[in-house]
mmCIF file of C-alpha atoms in Angstrom:
data_model
loop_
_atom_site.group_PDB
_atom_site.id
_atom_site.type_symbol
_atom_site.label_atom_id
_atom_site.label_comp_id
_atom_site.label_asym_id
_atom_site.label_seq_id
_atom_site.Cartn_x
_atom_site.Cartn_y
_atom_site.Cartn_z
ATOM 1 C CA UNK A 401 0.000 0.000 0.000
ATOM 2 C CA UNK A 402 1.257 3.411 -0.855
ATOM 3 C CA UNK A 403 2.284 5.493 2.102
ATOM 4 C CA UNK A 404 0.372 8.649 2.870
ATOM 5 C CA UNK A 405 2.569 11.712 3.011
ATOM 6 C CA UNK A 406 3.270 12.733 6.553
ATOM 7 C CA UNK A 407 1.339 15.961 6.305
ATOM 8 C CA UNK A 408 -0.503 15.397 9.513
ATOM 9 C CA UNK A 409 2.523 15.796 11.683
ATOM 10 C CA UNK A 410 3.503 18.993 13.404
ATOM 11 C CA UNK A 411 3.599 21.550 10.586
ATOM 12 C CA UNK A 412 4.011 24.604 12.754
ATOM 13 C CA UNK A 413 7.082 26.780 12.464
ATOM 14 C CA UNK A 414 10.014 25.995 14.669
ATOM 15 C CA UNK A 415 9.556 29.224 16.580
ATOM 16 C CA UNK A 416 6.831 27.630 18.668
ATOM 17 C CA UNK A 417 7.594 27.154 22.357
ATOM 18 C CA UNK A 418 6.607 23.862 23.968
ATOM 19 C CA UNK A 419 4.248 23.957 26.930
ATOM 20 C CA UNK A 420 6.207 24.085 30.183
ATOM 21 C CA UNK A 421 5.800 21.130 32.602
ATOM 22 C CA UNK A 422 3.944 21.733 35.870
ATOM 23 C CA UNK A 423 6.012 23.005 38.791
ATOM 24 C CA UNK A 424 6.771 20.286 41.331
ATOM 25 C CA UNK A 425 5.843 20.776 44.975
ATOM 26 C CA UNK A 426 8.647 21.905 47.283
ATOM 27 C CA UNK A 427 10.434 19.074 49.097
ATOM 28 C CA UNK A 428 10.138 21.096 52.312
ATOM 29 C CA UNK A 429 6.372 21.362 52.104
ATOM 30 C CA UNK A 430 5.087 18.997 54.815
ATOM 31 C CA UNK A 431 1.385 19.844 54.390
ATOM 32 C CA UNK A 432 -0.799 16.834 53.537
ATOM 33 C CA UNK A 433 -1.727 16.764 49.847
ATOM 34 C CA UNK A 434 -5.153 18.075 48.961
ATOM 35 C CA UNK A 435 -7.604 15.433 47.737
ATOM 36 C CA UNK A 436 -7.921 15.350 43.949
ATOM 37 C CA UNK A 437 -11.101 16.913 42.666
ATOM 38 C CA UNK A 438 -13.252 14.893 40.288
ATOM 39 C CA UNK A 439 -13.261 16.051 36.660
ATOM 40 C CA UNK A 440 -16.043 18.505 35.780
ATOM 41 C CA UNK A 441 -19.144 17.158 34.036
ATOM 42 C CA UNK A 442 -18.668 17.110 30.286
ATOM 43 C CA UNK A 443 -21.707 19.425 29.962
ATOM 44 C CA UNK A 444 -19.697 22.195 31.632
ATOM 45 C CA UNK A 445 -16.896 21.743 29.130
ATOM 46 C CA UNK A 446 -19.354 21.630 26.279
ATOM 47 C CA UNK A 447 -22.190 24.168 26.673
ATOM 48 C CA UNK A 448 -24.971 24.170 24.051
ATOM 49 C CA UNK A 449 -23.925 25.344 20.585
ATOM 50 C CA UNK A 450 -20.294 25.349 21.614
ATOM 51 C CA UNK A 451 -17.213 23.370 20.655
ATOM 52 C CA UNK A 452 -15.516 24.100 23.972
ATOM 53 C CA UNK A 453 -14.980 20.412 24.671
ATOM 54 C CA UNK A 454 -13.019 20.049 21.479
ATOM 55 C CA UNK A 455 -10.804 23.030 22.284
ATOM 56 C CA UNK A 456 -10.090 21.354 25.615
ATOM 57 C CA UNK A 457 -9.380 18.004 23.994
ATOM 58 C CA UNK A 458 -7.131 19.517 21.369
ATOM 59 C CA UNK A 459 -4.905 20.963 24.057
ATOM 60 C CA UNK A 460 -4.819 17.717 25.993
ATOM 61 C CA UNK A 461 -4.409 15.049 23.325
ATOM 62 C CA UNK A 462 -1.054 13.367 22.842
ATOM 63 C CA UNK A 463 1.525 15.434 21.029
ATOM 64 C CA UNK A 464 1.814 14.860 17.318
ATOM 65 C CA UNK A 465 4.857 13.085 15.996
ATOM 66 C CA UNK A 466 7.017 15.209 13.728
ATOM 67 C CA UNK A 467 7.597 13.843 10.244
ATOM 68 C CA UNK A 468 11.132 15.262 10.319
ATOM 69 C CA UNK A 469 13.530 16.419 13.052
ATOM 70 C CA UNK A 470 13.047 19.816 14.655
ATOM 71 C CA UNK A 471 15.869 22.067 13.438
ATOM 72 C CA UNK A 472 16.054 25.759 14.250
ATOM 73 C CA UNK A 473 15.387 27.850 11.146
ATOM 74 C CA UNK A 474 13.450 25.141 9.281
ATOM 75 C CA UNK A 475 9.843 25.668 8.176
ATOM 76 C CA UNK A 476 7.399 22.962 7.105
ATOM 77 C CA UNK A 477 6.316 23.312 3.465
ATOM 78 C CA UNK A 478 2.970 21.890 2.292
ATOM 79 C CA UNK A 479 1.326 22.504 -1.112
ATOM 80 C CA UNK A 480 -2.307 21.476 -1.492
ATOM 81 C CA UNK A 481 -5.750 21.953 -3.034
ATOM 82 C CA UNK A 482 -8.372 23.012 -0.455
ATOM 83 C CA UNK A 483 -11.476 20.790 -0.496
ATOM 84 C CA UNK A 484 -14.882 21.337 1.083
ATOM 85 C CA UNK A 485 -17.472 18.547 1.232
ATOM 86 C CA UNK A 486 -20.869 19.673 -0.149
ATOM 87 C CA UNK A 487 -23.562 19.946 2.525
ATOM 88 C CA UNK A 488 -25.883 17.532 0.737
ATOM 89 C CA UNK A 489 -23.391 14.659 0.973
ATOM 90 C CA UNK A 490 -22.221 15.031 4.559
ATOM 91 C CA UNK A 491 -25.006 13.000 6.163
ATOM 92 C CA UNK A 492 -24.232 9.852 4.163
ATOM 93 C CA UNK A 493 -20.519 10.165 4.900
ATOM 94 C CA UNK A 494 -21.315 10.681 8.584
ATOM 95 C CA UNK A 495 -23.294 7.417 8.663
ATOM 96 C CA UNK A 496 -20.312 5.550 7.253
ATOM 97 C CA UNK A 497 -18.003 7.169 9.821
ATOM 98 C CA UNK A 498 -20.337 6.090 12.623
ATOM 99 C CA UNK A 499 -20.296 2.464 11.469
ATOM 100 C CA UNK A 500 -16.514 2.319 11.111
ATOM 101 C CA UNK A 501 -15.912 4.131 14.419
ATOM 102 C CA UNK A 502 -18.157 1.675 16.278
ATOM 103 C CA UNK A 503 -15.733 -1.067 15.163
ATOM 104 C CA UNK A 504 -12.505 0.986 15.334
ATOM 105 C CA UNK A 505 -13.092 3.263 18.369
ATOM 106 C CA UNK A 506 -9.596 4.785 18.253
ATOM 107 C CA UNK A 507 -10.362 6.971 15.223
ATOM 108 C CA UNK A 508 -9.846 10.733 15.587
ATOM 109 C CA UNK A 509 -10.839 13.698 13.440
ATOM 110 C CA UNK A 510 -7.899 14.702 11.247
ATOM 111 C CA UNK A 511 -5.952 17.811 12.331
ATOM 112 C CA UNK A 512 -8.013 18.752 15.392
ATOM 113 C CA UNK A 513 -7.576 15.268 16.903
ATOM 114 C CA UNK A 514 -11.041 14.961 18.475
ATOM 115 C CA UNK A 515 -11.990 11.306 19.151
ATOM 116 C CA UNK A 516 -14.815 10.391 16.782
ATOM 117 C CA UNK A 517 -16.309 8.187 19.494
ATOM 118 C CA UNK A 518 -17.256 11.336 21.429
ATOM 119 C CA UNK A 519 -19.303 12.600 18.482
ATOM 120 C CA UNK A 520 -21.406 9.545 17.708
ATOM 121 C CA UNK A 521 -24.331 10.486 19.962
ATOM 122 C CA UNK A 522 -24.747 13.906 18.354
ATOM 123 C CA UNK A 523 -25.013 13.556 14.604
ATOM 124 C CA UNK A 524 -25.215 17.304 14.030
ATOM 125 C CA UNK A 525 -21.942 17.807 15.869
ATOM 126 C CA UNK A 526 -20.391 14.834 14.080
ATOM 127 C CA UNK A 527 -21.186 16.434 10.728
ATOM 128 C CA UNK A 528 -20.034 19.861 11.873
ATOM 129 C CA UNK A 529 -16.747 18.815 13.480
ATOM 130 C CA UNK A 530 -15.666 15.877 11.322
ATOM 131 C CA UNK A 531 -16.973 16.934 7.911
ATOM 132 C CA UNK A 532 -17.735 20.660 7.996
ATOM 133 C CA UNK A 533 -14.179 21.858 7.661
ATOM 134 C CA UNK A 534 -11.483 22.397 5.045
ATOM 135 C CA UNK A 535 -9.739 19.278 3.798
ATOM 136 C CA UNK A 536 -6.888 19.112 1.327
ATOM 137 C CA UNK A 537 -5.429 17.135 -1.551
ATOM 138 C CA UNK A 538 -1.663 17.183 -1.116
ATOM 139 C CA UNK A 539 0.304 18.093 -4.241
ATOM 140 C CA UNK A 540 3.707 17.488 -2.664
ATOM 141 C CA UNK A 541 5.321 15.974 0.375
ATOM 142 C CA UNK A 542 5.406 17.987 3.579
ATOM 143 C CA UNK A 543 9.112 18.785 3.889
ATOM 144 C CA UNK A 544 11.365 21.204 5.795
ATOM 145 C CA UNK A 545 12.820 24.211 3.979
ATOM 146 C CA UNK A 546 15.162 26.975 5.102
ATOM 147 C CA UNK A 547 14.064 30.579 5.416
ATOM 148 C CA UNK A 548 16.153 31.728 2.455
ATOM 149 C CA UNK A 549 14.300 29.238 0.199
ATOM 150 C CA UNK A 550 10.794 30.533 0.921
ATOM 151 C CA UNK A 551 10.603 33.363 -1.625
ATOM 152 C CA UNK A 552 12.095 31.213 -4.369
ATOM 153 C CA UNK A 553 9.722 28.289 -3.724
ATOM 154 C CA UNK A 554 6.612 30.504 -3.677
ATOM 155 C CA UNK A 555 7.673 32.428 -6.802
ATOM 156 C CA UNK A 556 8.356 29.260 -8.796
ATOM 157 C CA UNK A 557 5.125 27.612 -7.690
ATOM 158 C CA UNK A 558 3.190 30.651 -8.906
ATOM 159 C CA UNK A 559 5.054 30.624 -12.221
ATOM 160 C CA UNK A 560 4.231 26.947 -12.742
ATOM 161 C CA UNK A 561 0.657 26.953 -11.467
ATOM 162 C CA UNK A 562 -0.834 30.429 -11.794
ATOM 163 C CA UNK A 563 -2.780 29.617 -14.992
ATOM 164 C CA UNK A 564 -5.093 26.751 -14.043
ATOM 165 C CA UNK A 565 -8.464 26.005 -15.601
ATOM 166 C CA UNK A 566 -11.390 25.186 -13.327
ATOM 167 C CA UNK A 567 -12.395 21.524 -13.232
ATOM 168 C CA UNK A 568 -14.442 19.084 -11.152
ATOM 169 C CA UNK A 569 -12.963 16.529 -8.762
ATOM 170 C CA UNK A 570 -14.927 13.355 -8.023
ATOM 171 C CA UNK A 571 -14.345 11.462 -4.793
ATOM 172 C CA UNK A 572 -15.681 7.948 -5.182
ATOM 173 C CA UNK A 573 -13.743 5.507 -2.999
ATOM 174 C CA UNK A 574 -13.105 5.016 0.707
ATOM 175 C CA UNK A 575 -9.447 4.076 1.136
ATOM 176 C CA UNK A 576 -6.885 3.515 3.885
ATOM 177 C CA UNK A 577 -3.380 5.005 3.910
ATOM 178 C CA UNK A 578 -0.489 4.978 6.359
ATOM 179 C CA UNK A 579 2.175 7.649 6.818
ATOM 180 C CA UNK A 580 5.841 7.133 5.952
ATOM 181 C CA UNK A 581 7.035 6.208 9.439
ATOM 182 C CA UNK A 582 3.942 4.039 9.992
ATOM 183 C CA UNK A 583 2.897 5.876 13.151
ATOM 184 C CA UNK A 584 -0.605 6.761 11.909
ATOM 185 C CA UNK A 585 -3.242 5.159 9.727
ATOM 186 C CA UNK A 586 -5.733 7.334 7.858
ATOM 187 C CA UNK A 587 -9.301 6.786 6.706
ATOM 188 C CA UNK A 588 -9.556 8.721 3.452
ATOM 189 C CA UNK A 589 -11.715 9.371 0.397
ATOM 190 C CA UNK A 590 -9.846 8.908 -2.878
ATOM 191 C CA UNK A 591 -10.183 10.641 -6.251
ATOM 192 C CA UNK A 592 -9.956 7.976 -8.988
ATOM 193 C CA UNK A 593 -11.991 9.406 -11.882
ATOM 194 C CA UNK A 594 -12.915 12.989 -12.846
ATOM 195 C CA UNK A 595 -10.154 15.429 -11.979
ATOM 196 C CA UNK A 596 -7.468 12.772 -11.534
ATOM 197 C CA UNK A 597 -5.552 13.768 -14.682
ATOM 198 C CA UNK A 598 -5.597 17.460 -13.739
ATOM 199 C CA UNK A 599 -4.461 16.842 -10.156
ATOM 200 C CA UNK A 600 -1.696 14.515 -11.356
ATOM 201 C CA UNK A 601 -0.422 17.195 -13.722
ATOM 202 C CA UNK A 602 -0.345 19.728 -10.879
ATOM 203 C CA UNK A 603 1.624 17.260 -8.748
ATOM 204 C CA UNK A 604 4.166 17.008 -11.556
ATOM 205 C CA UNK A 605 4.530 20.793 -11.602
ATOM 206 C CA UNK A 606 5.113 20.892 -7.851
ATOM 207 C CA UNK A 607 7.669 18.103 -8.224
ATOM 208 C CA UNK A 608 9.621 20.248 -10.672
ATOM 209 C CA UNK A 609 9.827 23.078 -8.133
ATOM 210 C CA UNK A 610 10.819 20.682 -5.356
ATOM 211 C CA UNK A 611 13.532 19.165 -7.531
ATOM 212 C CA UNK A 612 15.058 22.580 -8.260
ATOM 213 C CA UNK A 613 15.317 23.148 -4.500
ATOM 214 C CA UNK A 614 16.740 19.687 -3.751
ATOM 215 C CA UNK A 615 13.553 18.670 -1.955
ATOM 216 C CA UNK A 616 12.156 15.111 -2.037
ATOM 217 C CA UNK A 617 9.606 14.634 -4.794
ATOM 218 C CA UNK A 618 6.126 13.125 -4.438
ATOM 219 C CA UNK A 619 5.344 9.432 -4.831
ATOM 220 C CA UNK A 620 5.821 7.912 -8.291
ATOM 221 C CA UNK A 621 2.202 6.785 -8.537
ATOM 222 C CA UNK A 622 0.257 9.497 -6.689
ATOM 223 C CA UNK A 623 -3.221 8.713 -5.388
ATOM 224 C CA UNK A 624 -4.997 12.038 -4.718
ATOM 225 C CA UNK A 625 -7.289 11.912 -1.696
ATOM 226 C CA UNK A 626 -8.508 13.748 1.367
ATOM 227 C CA UNK A 627 -8.130 12.191 4.805
ATOM 228 C CA UNK A 628 -11.070 12.308 7.192
ATOM 229 C CA UNK A 629 -9.816 10.480 10.287
ATOM 230 C CA UNK A 630 -6.696 8.905 11.790
ATOM 231 C CA UNK A 631 -5.785 6.246 14.310
ATOM 232 C CA UNK A 632 -2.453 5.690 16.053
ATOM 233 C CA UNK A 633 -0.083 3.068 14.680
ATOM 234 C CA UNK A 634 -0.182 1.003 11.517
ATOM 235 C CA UNK A 635 -3.532 -0.775 11.540
ATOM 236 C CA UNK A 636 -3.973 -0.367 7.796
ATOM 237 C CA UNK A 637 -4.818 -4.007 7.122
ATOM 238 C CA UNK A 638 -7.473 -4.321 9.824
ATOM 239 C CA UNK A 639 -8.987 -0.909 9.070
ATOM 240 C CA UNK A 640 -9.088 -1.752 5.367
ATOM 241 C CA UNK A 641 -11.006 -4.953 6.145
ATOM 242 C CA UNK A 642 -13.573 -2.967 8.131
ATOM 243 C CA UNK A 643 -13.959 -0.396 5.326
ATOM 244 C CA UNK A 644 -14.346 -3.068 2.660
ATOM 245 C CA UNK A 645 -16.911 -4.963 4.760
ATOM 246 C CA UNK A 646 -18.997 -1.822 5.251
ATOM 247 C CA UNK A 647 -18.780 -1.016 1.548
ATOM 248 C CA UNK A 648 -20.031 -4.523 0.686
ATOM 249 C CA UNK A 649 -23.017 -3.996 2.972
ATOM 250 C CA UNK A 650 -23.762 -0.759 1.161
ATOM 251 C CA UNK A 651 -23.608 -2.459 -2.245
ATOM 252 C CA UNK A 652 -25.787 -5.356 -1.059
ATOM 253 C CA UNK A 653 -28.630 -3.009 -0.086
ATOM 254 C CA UNK A 654 -28.767 -1.424 -3.524
ATOM 255 C CA UNK A 655 -25.780 0.884 -3.654
ATOM 256 C CA UNK A 656 -23.141 1.054 -6.353
ATOM 257 C CA UNK A 657 -19.404 0.581 -5.937
ATOM 258 C CA UNK A 658 -18.760 3.116 -8.710
ATOM 259 C CA UNK A 659 -21.129 5.877 -7.602
ATOM 260 C CA UNK A 660 -19.476 9.203 -6.866
ATOM 261 C CA UNK A 661 -19.582 10.000 -3.148
ATOM 262 C CA UNK A 662 -19.266 13.729 -3.742
ATOM 263 C CA UNK A 663 -17.884 16.246 -6.223
ATOM 264 C CA UNK A 664 -16.096 19.519 -5.554
ATOM 265 C CA UNK A 665 -14.772 22.254 -7.802
ATOM 266 C CA UNK A 666 -11.080 22.960 -8.078
ATOM 267 C CA UNK A 667 -10.740 26.597 -7.015
ATOM 268 C CA UNK A 668 -7.223 27.202 -5.777
ATOM 269 C CA UNK A 669 -3.810 25.917 -4.788
ATOM 270 C CA UNK A 670 -2.347 26.933 -1.448
ATOM 271 C CA UNK A 671 1.205 26.781 -0.164
ATOM 272 C CA UNK A 672 1.615 26.714 3.613
ATOM 273 C CA UNK A 673 5.054 27.412 5.041
ATOM 274 C CA UNK A 674 5.259 27.304 8.810
ATOM 275 C CA UNK A 675 2.205 29.224 9.986
ATOM 276 C CA UNK A 676 1.908 31.396 6.883
ATOM 277 C CA UNK A 677 -0.191 30.575 3.828
ATOM 278 C CA UNK A 678 0.394 31.747 0.265
ATOM 279 C CA UNK A 679 -2.286 31.707 -2.421
ATOM 280 C CA UNK A 680 -0.574 30.179 -5.462
ATOM 281 C CA UNK A 681 -3.537 30.394 -7.834
ATOM 282 C CA UNK A 682 -7.305 30.879 -7.751
ATOM 283 C CA UNK A 683 -9.365 32.052 -4.797
ATOM 284 C CA UNK A 684 -9.590 30.409 -1.389
ATOM 285 C CA UNK A 685 -12.845 29.560 0.343
ATOM 286 C CA UNK A 686 -15.888 27.484 -0.539
#
């Protein structure tokens, strides 16, 4: 199975400061320890019409694993097509996520790292948090670059990609990928028909820019996709079996294995370097 690019690692700039550890109690403090308070009810962390719980969880989930060593002065480079799932197709995708999550409870929402299991009882929140956000089709590996390379990379990407015709991208296949160091497995939706030729050509253009900057190129046989959820470790084989079993159930009740799950319009290409984004072509937004 082709490895998913490690674009879900820590892509922040290296100027970030890690959270400081808690201060230990003084060794001379002889006072008896205070009893631990029980955790607050989840309702207090998650008032109506709020995503407060997810802000809390995001700060308290395990740290992401970097896809490359932290080196002072390096910035993570990621080139991608923004993708938004049409509102009319989110409910069906949410039902599939619920079925898979009930079998693989360790799944998390990509990027914000919220456990999908926490969302299953509230379908509206499941749709909003897991599917109502910006996804991306990666056009190149996420790699470190030096500060002096930034202007050159952005300029060349714009020269190569500024004139792009609009086209439609069909997503028609649930698929499973694993990142390069096999620390995460991803549940994704793949583009295998309409738009595949155009996306592949854009990947080739990005490769040319990477090559000129001595950066590692993309995979030889790219498989454009967006990732919806992740789980720790390499469980690609078992997750793939679950996905295929659920897809067979869908086909057996009258569905089609070739039906498009959803279609989106290509609108723009974005380059993110550290915490800054550059519009390479087109207009961002839905």
